[in-house]
Amino acid sequence: MTRGFLARAFVLAAVLAVWATPAHAQGTGSIFGKVTDASGAVLPGVTVTVTGAALQRPLVAQTSGSGAYLFPTVPIGTYIVSFELSGFKKAIRQNVVIDLGFNA
């Protein structure tokens, strides 16, 4: 193989990688929020689980000290988001729909 062929192949691969990246980014959205109790106090340590047919396995996160959670890259689809913390009743939000670039 010649050096010119390898250089052209590398440039082509780089162009394809850059071109494919925006297409992938457009096929996702995000799910984020803050968990609070009935009085409005934030709840750290809540297990937040996202399930849906578009996922190979559930997405799981814990709320931060400020009660915040974030799933930055969620494929387009419809999801169930559940919230669990010892001492509290499990909360479930059904039919969370993620469209192109949508943040829920």
PDB file of N, CA and C in Angstrom:
ATOM      1  N   MET A   1       0.842  -1.188   0.000  1.00  0.00           N
ATOM      2  CA  MET A   1       0.000   0.000   0.000  1.00  0.00           C
ATOM      3  C   MET A   1       0.882   1.246   0.000  1.00  0.00           C
ATOM      4  N   THR A   2       0.420   2.228  -0.685  1.00  0.00           N
ATOM      5  CA  THR A   2       1.197   3.460  -0.751  1.00  0.00           C
ATOM      6  C   THR A   2       0.781   4.410   0.363  1.00  0.00           C
ATOM      7  N   ARG A   3       1.679   5.337   0.638  1.00  0.00           N
ATOM      8  CA  ARG A   3       1.402   6.327   1.675  1.00  0.00           C
ATOM      9  C   ARG A   3       0.197   7.192   1.290  1.00  0.00           C
ATOM     10  N   GLY A   4       0.047   7.514   0.007  1.00  0.00           N
ATOM     11  CA  GLY A   4      -1.085   8.316  -0.466  1.00  0.00           C
ATOM     12  C   GLY A   4      -2.412   7.610  -0.249  1.00  0.00           C
ATOM     13  N   PHE A   5      -2.436   6.297  -0.498  1.00  0.00           N
ATOM     14  CA  PHE A   5      -3.664   5.532  -0.284  1.00  0.00           C
ATOM     15  C   PHE A   5      -4.048   5.543   1.191  1.00  0.00           C
ATOM     16  N   LEU A   6      -3.070   5.328   2.067  1.00  0.00           N
ATOM     17  CA  LEU A   6      -3.338   5.330   3.503  1.00  0.00           C
ATOM     18  C   LEU A   6      -3.824   6.696   3.979  1.00  0.00           C
ATOM     19  N   ALA A   7      -3.232   7.756   3.452  1.00  0.00           N
ATOM     20  CA  ALA A   7      -3.652   9.109   3.835  1.00  0.00           C
ATOM     21  C   ALA A   7      -5.090   9.365   3.400  1.00  0.00           C
ATOM     22  N   ARG A   8      -5.446   8.965   2.169  1.00  0.00           N
ATOM     23  CA  ARG A   8      -6.831   9.148   1.699  1.00  0.00           C
ATOM     24  C   ARG A   8      -7.810   8.317   2.524  1.00  0.00           C
ATOM     25  N   ALA A   9      -7.423   7.093   2.872  1.00  0.00           N
ATOM     26  CA  ALA A   9      -8.290   6.230   3.691  1.00  0.00           C
ATOM     27  C   ALA A   9      -8.503   6.843   5.063  1.00  0.00           C
ATOM     28  N   PHE A  10      -7.442   7.408   5.648  1.00  0.00           N
ATOM     29  CA  PHE A  10      -7.565   8.043   6.966  1.00  0.00           C
ATOM     30  C   PHE A  10      -8.496   9.249   6.898  1.00  0.00           C
ATOM     31  N   VAL A  11      -8.334  10.084   5.869  1.00  0.00           N
ATOM     32  CA  VAL A  11      -9.187  11.267   5.707  1.00  0.00           C
ATOM     33  C   VAL A  11     -10.641  10.843   5.520  1.00  0.00           C
ATOM     34  N   LEU A  12     -10.871   9.815   4.711  1.00  0.00           N
ATOM     35  CA  LEU A  12     -12.233   9.329   4.497  1.00  0.00           C
ATOM     36  C   LEU A  12     -12.842   8.824   5.805  1.00  0.00           C
ATOM     37  N   ALA A  13     -12.079   8.079   6.578  1.00  0.00           N
ATOM     38  CA  ALA A  13     -12.567   7.572   7.867  1.00  0.00           C
ATOM     39  C   ALA A  13     -12.901   8.721   8.807  1.00  0.00           C
ATOM     40  N   ALA A  14     -12.059   9.748   8.843  1.00  0.00           N
ATOM     41  CA  ALA A  14     -12.307  10.906   9.704  1.00  0.00           C
ATOM     42  C   ALA A  14     -13.573  11.641   9.291  1.00  0.00           C
ATOM     43  N   VAL A  15     -13.767  11.828   7.979  1.00  0.00           N
ATOM     44  CA  VAL A  15     -14.969  12.501   7.484  1.00  0.00           C
ATOM     45  C   VAL A  15     -16.213  11.697   7.837  1.00  0.00           C
ATOM     46  N   LEU A  16     -16.170  10.405   7.663  1.00  0.00           N
ATOM     47  CA  LEU A  16     -17.320   9.558   8.014  1.00  0.00           C
ATOM     48  C   LEU A  16     -17.614   9.613   9.500  1.00  0.00           C
ATOM     49  N   ALA A  17     -16.597   9.620  10.338  1.00  0.00           N
ATOM     50  CA  ALA A  17     -16.805   9.685  11.789  1.00  0.00           C
ATOM     51  C   ALA A  17     -17.466  10.996  12.182  1.00  0.00           C
ATOM     52  N   VAL A  18     -17.022  12.099  11.619  1.00  0.00           N
ATOM     53  CA  VAL A  18     -17.616  13.403  11.919  1.00  0.00           C
ATOM     54  C   VAL A  18     -19.045  13.471  11.408  1.00  0.00           C
ATOM     55  N   TRP A  19     -19.295  12.939  10.226  1.00  0.00           N
ATOM     56  CA  TRP A  19     -20.634  12.967   9.635  1.00  0.00           C
ATOM     57  C   TRP A  19     -21.609  12.106  10.429  1.00  0.00           C
ATOM     58  N   ALA A  20     -21.168  10.957  10.951  1.00  0.00           N
ATOM     59  CA  ALA A  20     -22.052  10.039  11.679  1.00  0.00           C
ATOM     60  C   ALA A  20     -22.385  10.536  13.068  1.00  0.00           C
ATOM     61  N   THR A  21     -21.522  11.313  13.698  1.00  0.00           N
ATOM     62  CA  THR A  21     -21.735  11.766  15.074  1.00  0.00           C
ATOM     63  C   THR A  21     -23.022  12.566  15.240  1.00  0.00           C
ATOM     64  N   PRO A  22     -23.335  13.583  14.419  1.00  0.00           N
ATOM     65  CA  PRO A  22     -24.585  14.314  14.595  1.00  0.00           C
ATOM     66  C   PRO A  22     -25.819  13.435  14.419  1.00  0.00           C
ATOM     67  N   ALA A  23     -25.776  12.455  13.545  1.00  0.00           N
ATOM     68  CA  ALA A  23     -26.932  11.580  13.353  1.00  0.00           C
ATOM     69  C   ALA A  23     -27.226  10.817  14.630  1.00  0.00           C
ATOM     70  N   HIS A  24     -26.186  10.353  15.316  1.00  0.00           N
ATOM     71  CA  HIS A  24     -26.395   9.633  16.578  1.00  0.00           C
ATOM     72  C   HIS A  24     -26.947  10.572  17.642  1.00  0.00           C
ATOM     73  N   ALA A  25     -26.405  11.783  17.718  1.00  0.00           N
ATOM     74  CA  ALA A  25     -26.839  12.729  18.736  1.00  0.00           C
ATOM     75  C   ALA A  25     -28.308  13.099  18.555  1.00  0.00           C
ATOM     76  N   GLN A  26     -28.787  13.134  17.308  1.00  0.00           N
ATOM     77  CA  GLN A  26     -30.165  13.491  17.053  1.00  0.00           C
ATOM     78  C   GLN A  26     -31.127  12.379  17.455  1.00  0.00           C
ATOM     79  N   GLY A  27     -30.640  11.154  17.625  1.00  0.00           N
ATOM     80  CA  GLY A  27     -31.488  10.033  17.974  1.00  0.00           C
ATOM     81  C   GLY A  27     -31.648   9.837  19.464  1.00  0.00           C
ATOM     82  N   THR A  28     -31.287  10.869  20.238  1.00  0.00           N
ATOM     83  CA  THR A  28     -31.381  10.749  21.686  1.00  0.00           C
ATOM     84  C   THR A  28     -31.964  12.006  22.299  1.00  0.00           C
ATOM     85  N   GLY A  29     -32.338  11.885  23.542  1.00  0.00           N
ATOM     86  CA  GLY A  29     -32.762  13.005  24.373  1.00  0.00           C
ATOM     87  C   GLY A  29     -32.199  12.760  25.747  1.00  0.00           C
ATOM     88  N   SER A  30     -32.725  13.425  26.743  1.00  0.00           N
ATOM     89  CA  SER A  30     -32.247  13.195  28.107  1.00  0.00           C
ATOM     90  C   SER A  30     -33.409  13.233  29.086  1.00  0.00           C
ATOM     91  N   ILE A  31     -33.168  12.649  30.241  1.00  0.00           N
ATOM     92  CA  ILE A  31     -34.134  12.673  31.338  1.00  0.00           C
ATOM     93  C   ILE A  31     -33.378  13.200  32.547  1.00  0.00           C
ATOM     94  N   PHE A  32     -33.918  14.237  33.177  1.00  0.00           N
ATOM     95  CA  PHE A  32     -33.256  14.800  34.353  1.00  0.00           C
ATOM     96  C   PHE A  32     -34.291  15.424  35.268  1.00  0.00           C
ATOM     97  N   GLY A  33     -33.901  15.695  36.508  1.00  0.00           N
ATOM     98  CA  GLY A  33     -34.804  16.347  37.437  1.00  0.00           C
ATOM     99  C   GLY A  33     -34.241  16.411  38.830  1.00  0.00           C
ATOM    100  N   LYS A  34     -35.108  16.794  39.763  1.00  0.00           N
ATOM    101  CA  LYS A  34     -34.751  16.895  41.169  1.00  0.00           C
ATOM    102  C   LYS A  34     -35.862  16.219  41.962  1.00  0.00           C
ATOM    103  N   VAL A  35     -35.491  15.374  42.911  1.00  0.00           N
ATOM    104  CA  VAL A  35     -36.462  14.650  43.716  1.00  0.00           C
ATOM    105  C   VAL A  35     -36.622  15.364  45.062  1.00  0.00           C
ATOM    106  N   THR A  36     -37.881  15.643  45.399  1.00  0.00           N
ATOM    107  CA  THR A  36     -38.185  16.293  46.680  1.00  0.00           C
ATOM    108  C   THR A  36     -39.309  15.534  47.382  1.00  0.00           C
ATOM    109  N   ASP A  37     -39.430  15.759  48.679  1.00  0.00           N
ATOM    110  CA  ASP A  37     -40.541  15.156  49.422  1.00  0.00           C
ATOM    111  C   ASP A  37     -41.733  16.113  49.400  1.00  0.00           C
ATOM    112  N   ALA A  38     -42.801  15.757  50.118  1.00  0.00           N
ATOM    113  CA  ALA A  38     -44.030  16.546  50.102  1.00  0.00           C
ATOM    114  C   ALA A  38     -43.825  17.962  50.631  1.00  0.00           C
ATOM    115  N   SER A  39     -42.817  18.166  51.500  1.00  0.00           N
ATOM    116  CA  SER A  39     -42.563  19.499  52.048  1.00  0.00           C
ATOM    117  C   SER A  39     -41.652  20.333  51.145  1.00  0.00           C
ATOM    118  N   GLY A  40     -41.116  19.703  50.073  1.00  0.00           N
ATOM    119  CA  GLY A  40     -40.214  20.410  49.165  1.00  0.00           C
ATOM    120  C   GLY A  40     -38.746  20.205  49.477  1.00  0.00           C
ATOM    121  N   ALA A  41     -38.443  19.432  50.530  1.00  0.00           N
ATOM    122  CA  ALA A  41     -37.046  19.154  50.875  1.00  0.00           C
ATOM    123  C   ALA A  41     -36.454  18.186  49.845  1.00  0.00           C
ATOM    124  N   VAL A  42     -35.206  18.427  49.437  1.00  0.00           N
ATOM    125  CA  VAL A  42     -34.567  17.553  48.464  1.00  0.00           C
ATOM    126  C   VAL A  42     -34.255  16.205  49.097  1.00  0.00           C
ATOM    127  N   LEU A  43     -34.229  15.170  48.251  1.00  0.00           N
ATOM    128  CA  LEU A  43     -33.969  13.810  48.718  1.00  0.00           C
ATOM    129  C   LEU A  43     -32.728  13.240  48.028  1.00  0.00           C
ATOM    130  N   PRO A  44     -31.583  13.262  48.708  1.00  0.00           N
ATOM    131  CA  PRO A  44     -30.396  12.613  48.148  1.00  0.00           C
ATOM    132  C   PRO A  44     -30.485  11.102  48.309  1.00  0.00           C
ATOM    133  N   GLY A  45     -29.794  10.364  47.444  1.00  0.00           N
ATOM    134  CA  GLY A  45     -29.721   8.909  47.570  1.00  0.00           C
ATOM    135  C   GLY A  45     -30.911   8.143  47.042  1.00  0.00           C
ATOM    136  N   VAL A  46     -31.817   8.802  46.323  1.00  0.00           N
ATOM    137  CA  VAL A  46     -32.955   8.115  45.724  1.00  0.00           C
ATOM    138  C   VAL A  46     -32.455   7.340  44.506  1.00  0.00           C
ATOM    139  N   THR A  47     -32.859   6.073  44.385  1.00  0.00           N
ATOM    140  CA  THR A  47     -32.518   5.278  43.209  1.00  0.00           C
ATOM    141  C   THR A  47     -33.544   5.578  42.125  1.00  0.00           C
ATOM    142  N   VAL A  48     -33.055   6.086  40.990  1.00  0.00           N
ATOM    143  CA  VAL A  48     -33.913   6.430  39.853  1.00  0.00           C
ATOM    144  C   VAL A  48     -33.611   5.417  38.756  1.00  0.00           C
ATOM    145  N   THR A  49     -34.664   4.739  38.272  1.00  0.00           N
ATOM    146  CA  THR A  49     -34.505   3.701  37.253  1.00  0.00           C
ATOM    147  C   THR A  49     -35.368   4.030  36.044  1.00  0.00           C
ATOM    148  N   VAL A  50     -34.757   3.968  34.863  1.00  0.00           N
ATOM    149  CA  VAL A  50     -35.463   4.197  33.602  1.00  0.00           C
ATOM    150  C   VAL A  50     -35.519   2.870  32.857  1.00  0.00           C
ATOM    151  N   THR A  51     -36.734   2.431  32.495  1.00  0.00           N
ATOM    152  CA  THR A  51     -36.899   1.192  31.743  1.00  0.00           C
ATOM    153  C   THR A  51     -37.731   1.480  30.495  1.00  0.00           C
ATOM    154  N   GLY A  52     -37.488   0.688  29.446  1.00  0.00           N
ATOM    155  CA  GLY A  52     -38.253   0.834  28.215  1.00  0.00           C
ATOM    156  C   GLY A  52     -37.718  -0.090  27.147  1.00  0.00           C
ATOM    157  N   ALA A  53     -38.523  -0.318  26.125  1.00  0.00           N
ATOM    158  CA  ALA A  53     -38.177  -1.256  25.055  1.00  0.00           C
ATOM    159  C   ALA A  53     -36.950  -0.819  24.259  1.00  0.00           C
ATOM    160  N   ALA A  54     -36.657   0.478  24.209  1.00  0.00           N
ATOM    161  CA  ALA A  54     -35.514   0.968  23.430  1.00  0.00           C
ATOM    162  C   ALA A  54     -34.179   0.740  24.140  1.00  0.00           C
ATOM    163  N   LEU A  55     -34.229   0.268  25.374  1.00  0.00           N
ATOM    164  CA  LEU A  55     -33.006   0.045  26.149  1.00  0.00           C
ATOM    165  C   LEU A  55     -32.675  -1.439  26.218  1.00  0.00           C
ATOM    166  N   GLN A  56     -31.381  -1.755  26.137  1.00  0.00           N
ATOM    167  CA  GLN A  56     -30.961  -3.144  26.306  1.00  0.00           C
ATOM    168  C   GLN A  56     -31.039  -3.561  27.770  1.00  0.00           C
ATOM    169  N   ARG A  57     -30.829  -2.587  28.667  1.00  0.00           N
ATOM    170  CA  ARG A  57     -30.941  -2.833  30.112  1.00  0.00           C
ATOM    171  C   ARG A  57     -31.371  -1.523  30.755  1.00  0.00           C
ATOM    172  N   PRO A  58     -31.943  -1.583  31.944  1.00  0.00           N
ATOM    173  CA  PRO A  58     -32.398  -0.345  32.599  1.00  0.00           C
ATOM    174  C   PRO A  58     -31.239   0.622  32.851  1.00  0.00           C
ATOM    175  N   LEU A  59     -31.565   1.913  32.847  1.00  0.00           N
ATOM    176  CA  LEU A  59     -30.623   2.940  33.259  1.00  0.00           C
ATOM    177  C   LEU A  59     -30.878   3.216  34.731  1.00  0.00           C
ATOM    178  N   VAL A  60     -29.835   3.257  35.537  1.00  0.00           N
ATOM    179  CA  VAL A  60     -29.992   3.443  36.980  1.00  0.00           C
ATOM    180  C   VAL A  60     -29.029   4.527  37.457  1.00  0.00           C
ATOM    181  N   ALA A  61     -29.534   5.430  38.301  1.00  0.00           N
ATOM    182  CA  ALA A  61     -28.709   6.479  38.891  1.00  0.00           C
ATOM    183  C   ALA A  61     -29.221   6.756  40.300  1.00  0.00           C
ATOM    184  N   GLN A  62     -28.404   7.429  41.081  1.00  0.00           N
ATOM    185  CA  GLN A  62     -28.811   7.873  42.415  1.00  0.00           C
ATOM    186  C   GLN A  62     -28.818   9.394  42.416  1.00  0.00           C
ATOM    187  N   THR A  63     -29.780   9.970  43.134  1.00  0.00           N
ATOM    188  CA  THR A  63     -29.810  11.422  43.220  1.00  0.00           C
ATOM    189  C   THR A  63     -28.620  11.920  44.028  1.00  0.00           C
ATOM    190  N   SER A  64     -28.150  13.101  43.659  1.00  0.00           N
ATOM    191  CA  SER A  64     -27.012  13.725  44.332  1.00  0.00           C
ATOM    192  C   SER A  64     -27.460  14.343  45.661  1.00  0.00           C
ATOM    193  N   GLY A  65     -26.533  15.001  46.320  1.00  0.00           N
ATOM    194  CA  GLY A  65     -26.847  15.687  47.571  1.00  0.00           C
ATOM    195  C   GLY A  65     -27.901  16.763  47.412  1.00  0.00           C
ATOM    196  N   SER A  66     -28.042  17.289  46.198  1.00  0.00           N
ATOM    197  CA  SER A  66     -29.066  18.308  45.926  1.00  0.00           C
ATOM    198  C   SER A  66     -30.367  17.696  45.411  1.00  0.00           C
ATOM    199  N   GLY A  67     -30.441  16.339  45.385  1.00  0.00           N
ATOM    200  CA  GLY A  67     -31.641  15.654  44.909  1.00  0.00           C
ATOM    201  C   GLY A  67     -31.725  15.525  43.405  1.00  0.00           C
ATOM    202  N   ALA A  68     -30.661  15.925  42.691  1.00  0.00           N
ATOM    203  CA  ALA A  68     -30.683  15.937  41.230  1.00  0.00           C
ATOM    204  C   ALA A  68     -30.267  14.586  40.649  1.00  0.00           C
ATOM    205  N   TYR A  69     -30.815  14.289  39.465  1.00  0.00           N
ATOM    206  CA  TYR A  69     -30.420  13.104  38.707  1.00  0.00           C
ATOM    207  C   TYR A  69     -30.379  13.478  37.236  1.00  0.00           C
ATOM    208  N   LEU A  70     -29.592  12.710  36.451  1.00  0.00           N
ATOM    209  CA  LEU A  70     -29.446  13.004  35.036  1.00  0.00           C
ATOM    210  C   LEU A  70     -29.129  11.733  34.269  1.00  0.00           C
ATOM    211  N   PHE A  71     -29.879  11.509  33.204  1.00  0.00           N
ATOM    212  CA  PHE A  71     -29.589  10.486  32.204  1.00  0.00           C
ATOM    213  C   PHE A  71     -29.380  11.261  30.905  1.00  0.00           C
ATOM    214  N   PRO A  72     -28.113  11.572  30.537  1.00  0.00           N
ATOM    215  CA  PRO A  72     -27.855  12.501  29.440  1.00  0.00           C
ATOM    216  C   PRO A  72     -28.125  11.973  28.037  1.00  0.00           C
ATOM    217  N   THR A  73     -28.090  10.655  27.848  1.00  0.00           N
ATOM    218  CA  THR A  73     -28.250  10.103  26.502  1.00  0.00           C
ATOM    219  C   THR A  73     -29.267   8.964  26.546  1.00  0.00           C
ATOM    220  N   VAL A  74     -30.511   9.295  26.245  1.00  0.00           N
ATOM    221  CA  VAL A  74     -31.596   8.313  26.253  1.00  0.00           C
ATOM    222  C   VAL A  74     -32.133   8.191  24.830  1.00  0.00           C
ATOM    223  N   PRO A  75     -32.162   6.975  24.261  1.00  0.00           N
ATOM    224  CA  PRO A  75     -32.679   6.803  22.903  1.00  0.00           C
ATOM    225  C   PRO A  75     -34.147   7.221  22.791  1.00  0.00           C
ATOM    226  N   ILE A  76     -34.543   7.585  21.588  1.00  0.00           N
ATOM    227  CA  ILE A  76     -35.946   7.917  21.331  1.00  0.00           C
ATOM    228  C   ILE A  76     -36.812   6.730  21.744  1.00  0.00           C
ATOM    229  N   GLY A  77     -37.901   7.001  22.450  1.00  0.00           N
ATOM    230  CA  GLY A  77     -38.798   5.937  22.882  1.00  0.00           C
ATOM    231  C   GLY A  77     -39.682   6.392  24.017  1.00  0.00           C
ATOM    232  N   THR A  78     -40.446   5.440  24.566  1.00  0.00           N
ATOM    233  CA  THR A  78     -41.340   5.694  25.696  1.00  0.00           C
ATOM    234  C   THR A  78     -40.825   4.901  26.885  1.00  0.00           C
ATOM    235  N   TYR A  79     -40.772   5.551  28.046  1.00  0.00           N
ATOM    236  CA  TYR A  79     -40.119   4.969  29.214  1.00  0.00           C
ATOM    237  C   TYR A  79     -40.985   5.042  30.464  1.00  0.00           C
ATOM    238  N   ILE A  80     -40.606   4.204  31.428  1.00  0.00           N
ATOM    239  CA  ILE A  80     -41.142   4.259  32.785  1.00  0.00           C
ATOM    240  C   ILE A  80     -39.976   4.670  33.670  1.00  0.00           C
ATOM    241  N   VAL A  81     -40.188   5.697  34.493  1.00  0.00           N
ATOM    242  CA  VAL A  81     -39.157   6.163  35.418  1.00  0.00           C
ATOM    243  C   VAL A  81     -39.674   5.911  36.832  1.00  0.00           C
ATOM    244  N   SER A  82     -38.880   5.161  37.621  1.00  0.00           N
ATOM    245  CA  SER A  82     -39.285   4.868  38.993  1.00  0.00           C
ATOM    246  C   SER A  82     -38.286   5.464  39.969  1.00  0.00           C
ATOM    247  N   PHE A  83     -38.787   5.796  41.167  1.00  0.00           N
ATOM    248  CA  PHE A  83     -38.002   6.439  42.208  1.00  0.00           C
ATOM    249  C   PHE A  83     -38.176   5.646  43.497  1.00  0.00           C
ATOM    250  N   GLU A  84     -37.059   5.204  44.088  1.00  0.00           N
ATOM    251  CA  GLU A  84     -37.127   4.385  45.295  1.00  0.00           C
ATOM    252  C   GLU A  84     -36.147   4.895  46.353  1.00  0.00           C
ATOM    253  N   LEU A  85     -36.653   4.996  47.601  1.00  0.00           N
ATOM    254  CA  LEU A  85     -35.829   5.358  48.747  1.00  0.00           C
ATOM    255  C   LEU A  85     -36.433   4.699  49.975  1.00  0.00           C
ATOM    256  N   SER A  86     -35.589   4.065  50.760  1.00  0.00           N
ATOM    257  CA  SER A  86     -36.060   3.392  51.981  1.00  0.00           C
ATOM    258  C   SER A  86     -36.842   4.374  52.850  1.00  0.00           C
ATOM    259  N   GLY A  87     -37.997   3.932  53.328  1.00  0.00           N
ATOM    260  CA  GLY A  87     -38.846   4.767  54.167  1.00  0.00           C
ATOM    261  C   GLY A  87     -39.883   5.553  53.387  1.00  0.00           C
ATOM    262  N   PHE A  88     -39.832   5.495  52.061  1.00  0.00           N
ATOM    263  CA  PHE A  88     -40.779   6.206  51.214  1.00  0.00           C
ATOM    264  C   PHE A  88     -41.469   5.217  50.286  1.00  0.00           C
ATOM    265  N   LYS A  89     -42.698   5.530  49.900  1.00  0.00           N
ATOM    266  CA  LYS A  89     -43.417   4.723  48.933  1.00  0.00           C
ATOM    267  C   LYS A  89     -42.763   4.903  47.558  1.00  0.00           C
ATOM    268  N   LYS A  90     -42.623   3.817  46.806  1.00  0.00           N
ATOM    269  CA  LYS A  90     -42.054   3.869  45.462  1.00  0.00           C
ATOM    270  C   LYS A  90     -42.946   4.732  44.569  1.00  0.00           C
ATOM    271  N   ALA A  91     -42.332   5.642  43.827  1.00  0.00           N
ATOM    272  CA  ALA A  91     -43.069   6.492  42.900  1.00  0.00           C
ATOM    273  C   ALA A  91     -42.727   6.061  41.474  1.00  0.00           C
ATOM    274  N   ILE A  92     -43.738   6.052  40.610  1.00  0.00           N
ATOM    275  CA  ILE A  92     -43.549   5.631  39.220  1.00  0.00           C
ATOM    276  C   ILE A  92     -44.172   6.669  38.298  1.00  0.00           C
ATOM    277  N   ARG A  93     -43.410   7.081  37.298  1.00  0.00           N
ATOM    278  CA  ARG A  93     -43.917   7.972  36.260  1.00  0.00           C
ATOM    279  C   ARG A  93     -43.908   7.182  34.963  1.00  0.00           C
ATOM    280  N   GLN A  94     -45.078   6.932  34.397  1.00  0.00           N
ATOM    281  CA  GLN A  94     -45.190   6.143  33.174  1.00  0.00           C
ATOM    282  C   GLN A  94     -45.311   7.052  31.954  1.00  0.00           C
ATOM    283  N   ASN A  95     -45.087   6.469  30.794  1.00  0.00           N
ATOM    284  CA  ASN A  95     -45.254   7.162  29.503  1.00  0.00           C
ATOM    285  C   ASN A  95     -44.422   8.436  29.376  1.00  0.00           C
ATOM    286  N   VAL A  96     -43.155   8.346  29.778  1.00  0.00           N
ATOM    287  CA  VAL A  96     -42.224   9.450  29.556  1.00  0.00           C
ATOM    288  C   VAL A  96     -41.699   9.275  28.129  1.00  0.00           C
ATOM    289  N   VAL A  97     -42.079  10.178  27.239  1.00  0.00           N
ATOM    290  CA  VAL A  97     -41.754  10.058  25.825  1.00  0.00           C
ATOM    291  C   VAL A  97     -40.553  10.940  25.500  1.00  0.00           C
ATOM    292  N   ILE A  98     -39.528  10.325  24.894  1.00  0.00           N
ATOM    293  CA  ILE A  98     -38.341  11.046  24.443  1.00  0.00           C
ATOM    294  C   ILE A  98     -38.362  11.075  22.917  1.00  0.00           C
ATOM    295  N   ASP A  99     -38.358  12.293  22.366  1.00  0.00           N
ATOM    296  CA  ASP A  99     -38.283  12.505  20.933  1.00  0.00           C
ATOM    297  C   ASP A  99     -36.898  13.065  20.600  1.00  0.00           C
ATOM    298  N   LEU A 100     -36.642  13.332  19.346  1.00  0.00           N
ATOM    299  CA  LEU A 100     -35.344  13.864  18.902  1.00  0.00           C
ATOM    300  C   LEU A 100     -34.931  15.081  19.710  1.00  0.00           C
ATOM    301  N   GLY A 101     -33.816  14.989  20.400  1.00  0.00           N
ATOM    302  CA  GLY A 101     -33.274  16.120  21.144  1.00  0.00           C
ATOM    303  C   GLY A 101     -34.126  16.600  22.296  1.00  0.00           C
ATOM    304  N   PHE A 102     -35.161  15.867  22.688  1.00  0.00           N
ATOM    305  CA  PHE A 102     -36.080  16.272  23.747  1.00  0.00           C
ATOM    306  C   PHE A 102     -35.491  15.957  25.117  1.00  0.00           C
ATOM    307  N   ASN A 103     -35.696  16.862  26.054  1.00  0.00           N
ATOM    308  CA  ASN A 103     -35.257  16.659  27.430  1.00  0.00           C
ATOM    309  C   ASN A 103     -36.475  16.588  28.327  1.00  0.00           C
ATOM    310  N   ALA A 104     -36.599  15.498  29.064  1.00  0.00           N
ATOM    311  CA  ALA A 104     -37.746  15.325  29.965  1.00  0.00           C
ATOM    312  C   ALA A 104     -37.298  15.499  31.393  1.00  0.00           C
TER     313      ALA A 104
END
